Tab-separated table of C-alpha atoms in Angstrom:
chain	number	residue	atom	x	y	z
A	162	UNK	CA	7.530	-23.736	15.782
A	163	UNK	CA	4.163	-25.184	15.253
A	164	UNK	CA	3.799	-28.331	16.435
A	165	UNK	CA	1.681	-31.654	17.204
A	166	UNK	CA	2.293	-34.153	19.411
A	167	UNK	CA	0.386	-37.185	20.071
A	168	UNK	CA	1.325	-39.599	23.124
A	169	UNK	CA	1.148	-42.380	23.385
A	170	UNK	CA	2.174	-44.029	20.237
A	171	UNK	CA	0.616	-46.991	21.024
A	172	UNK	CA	-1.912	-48.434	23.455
A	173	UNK	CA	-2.900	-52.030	24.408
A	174	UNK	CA	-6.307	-52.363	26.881
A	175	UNK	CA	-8.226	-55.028	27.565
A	176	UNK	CA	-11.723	-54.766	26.026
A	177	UNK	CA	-13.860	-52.605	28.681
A	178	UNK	CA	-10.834	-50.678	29.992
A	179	UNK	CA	-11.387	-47.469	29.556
A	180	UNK	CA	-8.267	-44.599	28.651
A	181	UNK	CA	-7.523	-41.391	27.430
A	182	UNK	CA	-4.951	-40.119	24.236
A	183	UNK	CA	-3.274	-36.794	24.530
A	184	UNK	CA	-2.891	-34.275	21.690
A	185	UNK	CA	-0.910	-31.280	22.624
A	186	UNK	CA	-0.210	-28.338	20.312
A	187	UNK	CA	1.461	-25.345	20.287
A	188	UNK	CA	0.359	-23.494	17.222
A	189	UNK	CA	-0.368	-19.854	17.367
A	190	UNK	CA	-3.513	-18.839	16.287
A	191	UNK	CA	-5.770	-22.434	16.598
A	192	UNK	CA	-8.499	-22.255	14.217
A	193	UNK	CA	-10.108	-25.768	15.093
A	194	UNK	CA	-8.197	-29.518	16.497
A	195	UNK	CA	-9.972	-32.369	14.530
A	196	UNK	CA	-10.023	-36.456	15.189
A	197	UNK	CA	-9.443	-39.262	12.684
A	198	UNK	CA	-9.943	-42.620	13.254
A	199	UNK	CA	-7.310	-44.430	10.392
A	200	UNK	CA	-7.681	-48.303	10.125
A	201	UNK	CA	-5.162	-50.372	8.591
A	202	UNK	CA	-4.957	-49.340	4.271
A	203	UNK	CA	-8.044	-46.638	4.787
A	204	UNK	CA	-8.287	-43.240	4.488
A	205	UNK	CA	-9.042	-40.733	7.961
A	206	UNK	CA	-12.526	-41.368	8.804
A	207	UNK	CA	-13.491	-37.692	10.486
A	208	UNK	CA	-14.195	-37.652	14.138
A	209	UNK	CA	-15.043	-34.167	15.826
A	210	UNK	CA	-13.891	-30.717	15.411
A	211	UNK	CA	-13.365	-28.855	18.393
A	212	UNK	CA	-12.490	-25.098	18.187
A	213	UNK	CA	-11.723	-23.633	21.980
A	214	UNK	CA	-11.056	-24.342	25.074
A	215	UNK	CA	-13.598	-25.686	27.347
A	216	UNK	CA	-15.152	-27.515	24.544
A	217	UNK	CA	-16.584	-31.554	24.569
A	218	UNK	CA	-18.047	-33.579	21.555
A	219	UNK	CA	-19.264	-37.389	22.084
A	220	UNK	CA	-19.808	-40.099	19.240
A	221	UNK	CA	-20.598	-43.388	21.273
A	222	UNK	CA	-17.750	-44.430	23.453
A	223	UNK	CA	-15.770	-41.290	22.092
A	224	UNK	CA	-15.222	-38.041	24.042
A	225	UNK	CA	-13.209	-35.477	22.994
A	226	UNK	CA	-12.155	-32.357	25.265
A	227	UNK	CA	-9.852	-29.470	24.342
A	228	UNK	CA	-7.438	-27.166	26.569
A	229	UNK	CA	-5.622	-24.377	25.653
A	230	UNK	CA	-2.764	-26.361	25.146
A	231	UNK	CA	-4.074	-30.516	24.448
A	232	UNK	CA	-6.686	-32.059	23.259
A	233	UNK	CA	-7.911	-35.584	24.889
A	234	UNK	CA	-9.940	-38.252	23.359
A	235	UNK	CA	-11.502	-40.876	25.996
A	236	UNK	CA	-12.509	-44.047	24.966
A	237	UNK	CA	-15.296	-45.660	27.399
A	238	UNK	CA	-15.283	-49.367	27.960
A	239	UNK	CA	-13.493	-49.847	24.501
A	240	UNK	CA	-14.376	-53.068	21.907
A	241	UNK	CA	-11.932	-54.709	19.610
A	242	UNK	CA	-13.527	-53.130	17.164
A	243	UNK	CA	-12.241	-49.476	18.256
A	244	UNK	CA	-8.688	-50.611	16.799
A	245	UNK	CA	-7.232	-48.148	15.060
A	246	UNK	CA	-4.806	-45.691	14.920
A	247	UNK	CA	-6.257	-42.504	16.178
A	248	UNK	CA	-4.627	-39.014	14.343
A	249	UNK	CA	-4.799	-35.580	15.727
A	250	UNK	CA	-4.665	-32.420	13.359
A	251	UNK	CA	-3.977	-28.893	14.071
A	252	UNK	CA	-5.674	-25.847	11.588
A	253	UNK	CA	-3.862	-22.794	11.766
A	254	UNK	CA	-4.245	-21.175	8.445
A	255	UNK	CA	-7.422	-20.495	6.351
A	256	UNK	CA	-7.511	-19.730	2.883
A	257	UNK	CA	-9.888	-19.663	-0.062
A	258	UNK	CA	-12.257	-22.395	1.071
A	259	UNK	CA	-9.359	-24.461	2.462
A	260	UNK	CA	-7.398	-25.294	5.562
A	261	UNK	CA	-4.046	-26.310	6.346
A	262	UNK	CA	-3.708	-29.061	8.831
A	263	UNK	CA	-0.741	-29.947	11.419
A	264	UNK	CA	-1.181	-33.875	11.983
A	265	UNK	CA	0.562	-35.390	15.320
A	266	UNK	CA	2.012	-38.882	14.530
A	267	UNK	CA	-1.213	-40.969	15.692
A	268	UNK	CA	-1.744	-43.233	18.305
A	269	UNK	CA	-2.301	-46.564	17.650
A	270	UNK	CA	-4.648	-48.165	19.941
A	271	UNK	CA	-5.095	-52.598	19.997
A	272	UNK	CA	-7.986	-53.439	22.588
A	273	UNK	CA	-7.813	-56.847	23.129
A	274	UNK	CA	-11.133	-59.311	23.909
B	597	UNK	CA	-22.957	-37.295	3.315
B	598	UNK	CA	-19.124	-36.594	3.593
B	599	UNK	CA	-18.439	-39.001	0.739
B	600	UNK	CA	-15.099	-39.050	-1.308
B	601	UNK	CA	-14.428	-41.548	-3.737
B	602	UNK	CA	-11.332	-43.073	-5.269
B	603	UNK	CA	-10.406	-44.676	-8.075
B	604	UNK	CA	-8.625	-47.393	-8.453
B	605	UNK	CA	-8.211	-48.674	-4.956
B	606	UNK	CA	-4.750	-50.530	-5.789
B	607	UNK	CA	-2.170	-49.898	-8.691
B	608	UNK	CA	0.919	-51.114	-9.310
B	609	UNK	CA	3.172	-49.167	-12.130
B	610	UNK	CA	6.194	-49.519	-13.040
B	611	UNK	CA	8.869	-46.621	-13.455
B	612	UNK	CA	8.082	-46.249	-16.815
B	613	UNK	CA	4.988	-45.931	-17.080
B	614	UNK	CA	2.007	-43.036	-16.977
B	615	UNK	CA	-0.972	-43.098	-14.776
B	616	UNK	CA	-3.566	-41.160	-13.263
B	617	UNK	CA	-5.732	-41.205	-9.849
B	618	UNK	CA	-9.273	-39.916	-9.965
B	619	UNK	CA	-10.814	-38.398	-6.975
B	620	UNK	CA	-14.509	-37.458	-6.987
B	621	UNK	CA	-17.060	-35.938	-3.960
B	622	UNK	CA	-20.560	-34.342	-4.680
B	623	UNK	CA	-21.147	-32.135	-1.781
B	624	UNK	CA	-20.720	-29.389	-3.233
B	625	UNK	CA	-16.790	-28.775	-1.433
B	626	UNK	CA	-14.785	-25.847	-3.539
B	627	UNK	CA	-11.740	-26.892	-1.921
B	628	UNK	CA	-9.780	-30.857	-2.841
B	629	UNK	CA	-6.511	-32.098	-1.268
B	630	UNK	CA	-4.136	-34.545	-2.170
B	631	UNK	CA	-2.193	-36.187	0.318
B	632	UNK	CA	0.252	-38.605	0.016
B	633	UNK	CA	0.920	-41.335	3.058
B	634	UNK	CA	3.829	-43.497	4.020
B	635	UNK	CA	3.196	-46.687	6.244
B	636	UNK	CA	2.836	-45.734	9.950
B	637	UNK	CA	3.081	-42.353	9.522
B	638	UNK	CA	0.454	-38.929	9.359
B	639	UNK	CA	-0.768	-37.669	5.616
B	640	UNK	CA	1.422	-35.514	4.190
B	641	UNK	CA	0.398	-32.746	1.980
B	642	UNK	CA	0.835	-32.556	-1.545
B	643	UNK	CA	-1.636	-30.386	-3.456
B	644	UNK	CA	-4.741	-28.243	-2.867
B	645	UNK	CA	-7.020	-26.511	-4.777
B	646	UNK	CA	-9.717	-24.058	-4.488
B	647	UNK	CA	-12.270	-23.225	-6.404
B	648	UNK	CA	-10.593	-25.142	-8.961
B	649	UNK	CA	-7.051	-23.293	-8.775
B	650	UNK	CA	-3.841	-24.626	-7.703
B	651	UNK	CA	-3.728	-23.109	-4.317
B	652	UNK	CA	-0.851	-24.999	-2.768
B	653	UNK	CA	1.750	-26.659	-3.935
B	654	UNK	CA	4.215	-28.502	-1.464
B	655	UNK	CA	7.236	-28.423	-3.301
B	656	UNK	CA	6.220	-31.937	-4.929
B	657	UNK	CA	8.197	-33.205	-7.774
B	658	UNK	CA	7.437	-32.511	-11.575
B	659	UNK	CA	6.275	-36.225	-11.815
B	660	UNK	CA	3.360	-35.890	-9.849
B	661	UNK	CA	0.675	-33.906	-11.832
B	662	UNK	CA	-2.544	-32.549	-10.426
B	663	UNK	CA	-5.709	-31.556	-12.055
B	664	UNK	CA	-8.946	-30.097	-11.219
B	665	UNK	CA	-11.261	-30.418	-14.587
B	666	UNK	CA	-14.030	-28.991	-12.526
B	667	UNK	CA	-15.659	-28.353	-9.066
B	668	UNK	CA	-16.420	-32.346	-8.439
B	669	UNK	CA	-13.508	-34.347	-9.742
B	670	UNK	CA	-9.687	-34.086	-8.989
B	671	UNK	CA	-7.036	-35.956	-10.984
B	672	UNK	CA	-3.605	-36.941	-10.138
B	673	UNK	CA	-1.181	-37.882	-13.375
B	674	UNK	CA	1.791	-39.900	-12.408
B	675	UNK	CA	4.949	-39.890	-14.961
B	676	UNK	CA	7.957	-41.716	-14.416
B	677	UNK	CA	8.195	-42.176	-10.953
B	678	UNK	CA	10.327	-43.910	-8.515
B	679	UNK	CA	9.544	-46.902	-6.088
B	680	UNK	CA	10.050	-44.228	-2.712
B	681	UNK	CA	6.891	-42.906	-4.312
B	682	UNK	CA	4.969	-45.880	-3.414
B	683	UNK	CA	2.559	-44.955	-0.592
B	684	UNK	CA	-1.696	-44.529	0.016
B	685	UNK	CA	-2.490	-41.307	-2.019
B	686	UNK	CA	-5.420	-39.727	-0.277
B	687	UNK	CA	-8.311	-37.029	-1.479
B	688	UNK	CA	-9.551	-35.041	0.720
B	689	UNK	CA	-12.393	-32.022	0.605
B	690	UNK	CA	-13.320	-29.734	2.619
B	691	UNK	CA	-16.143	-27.447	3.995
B	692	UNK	CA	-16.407	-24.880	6.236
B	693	UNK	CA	-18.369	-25.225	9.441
B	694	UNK	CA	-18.548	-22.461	12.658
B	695	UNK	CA	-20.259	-19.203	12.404
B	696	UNK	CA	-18.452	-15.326	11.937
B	697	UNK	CA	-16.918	-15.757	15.018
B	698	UNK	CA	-15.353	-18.912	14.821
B	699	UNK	CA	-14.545	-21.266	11.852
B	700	UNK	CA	-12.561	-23.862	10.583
B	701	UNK	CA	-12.954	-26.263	7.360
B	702	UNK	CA	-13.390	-30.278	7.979
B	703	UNK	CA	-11.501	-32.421	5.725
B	704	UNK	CA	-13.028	-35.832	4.423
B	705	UNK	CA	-10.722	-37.824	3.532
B	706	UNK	CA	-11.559	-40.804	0.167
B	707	UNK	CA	-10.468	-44.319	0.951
B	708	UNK	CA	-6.880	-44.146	-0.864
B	709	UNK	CA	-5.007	-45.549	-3.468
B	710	UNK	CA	-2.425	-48.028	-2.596
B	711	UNK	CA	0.315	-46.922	-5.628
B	712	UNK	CA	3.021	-49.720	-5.812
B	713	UNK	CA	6.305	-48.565	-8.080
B	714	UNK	CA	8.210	-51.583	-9.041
């Protein structure tokens, strides 16, 4: 069964502490993993796209690497202003100019000053 | 620009009545999403369309309404509907990035429409 899995489901650090959230997948046939960062009554605000194993993409104190089975996003020496809950989504299936995405439940990450 | 815009940012409806949400994005996208999403959990998937067609349709009920007048705008019509269906309905579109060998298509999601059914 395709799946997505995000852990953990929430995450407290101290402003400067740096961490890491896991995505893992198993979904045959991966056609790209994407980020969101969600705040509070917003829509997804898009991230990075990664597409195979090996891969890396950086936005500030953002890193995202992908495995052949998870995805991790580190955050760097985090501000309160990187609150947010943090969504993972799986594309497994093209079609006519669209793609249908697998989200994990999100993490939702609180970084205290 | 990945910009998607909403319209209106809040409603509140009662069961009664009929409404519509407007989506809009200018970049040129040929595929539009509607997702609907409860508090503290993921977007679900209601609607897509591509190159203005119904593409998908996830088994949503006959009260929600979609409609794709042309390649930049995306309607929602809402008709009788009950207060579970309160939630953030989200727009999305989409374009393909990666080469021959690899490809995928981003989603960019609008800012939502907090629907209230009282």
């Amino acid at each position: 069964e395709d799946q997505v899995t995000q852990s953990p489901e929430a995450l407290r650090l101290q402003e400067g502490e740096s961490s890491s959230l896991n995505c893992s997948y198993t979904v045959s046939g991966l056609r790209g993993l994407f980020w969101y960062r969600q705040d509070p009554g917003k829509g997804p605000e898009f991230l990075f796209t990664l597409y195979s194993a090996g891969e890396e993409k950086e936005k500030e104190r953002l890193k995202a690497t992908l495995t052949k089975k998870e995805s991790f996003l580190h955050i760097t020496a985090p501000k309160p202003e990187d609150s947010a809950t943090y969504l993972c989504a799986v594309q497994y299936s093209l079609y006519n100019q669209g793609g249908k995405l697998i989200f994990g439940q999100g993490t939702e990450l609180s970084v205290k000053p | 620009d990945t910009e998607v815009t909403q319209t209106p940012k809040h409603l509140v409806m009662g069961m009664t009545n009929k409404k519509s949400l407007k989506c809009e994005q200018h970049m040129g996208h040929r595929a539009m999403y509607w997702y609907k999403q409860k508090a503290k959990k993921p977007p679900e998937l209601m609607f897509v369309y591509s190159y203005e067609k119904l593409s998908i349709n996830e088994s949503v009920p006959s009260r929600f309404s979609p409609e794709c007048p042309n390649s930049s705008l995306l309607n929602l019509h809402l008709h009788a509907l009950q207060p579970e269906d309160s939630a953030l309905y989200l727009c999305a579109s989409s374009r393909r990035v990666g080469d021959t060998t690899r490809s995928s298509y981003e989603q960019y999601f609008g800012p939502g429409t907090r629907l209230t059914v009282t």
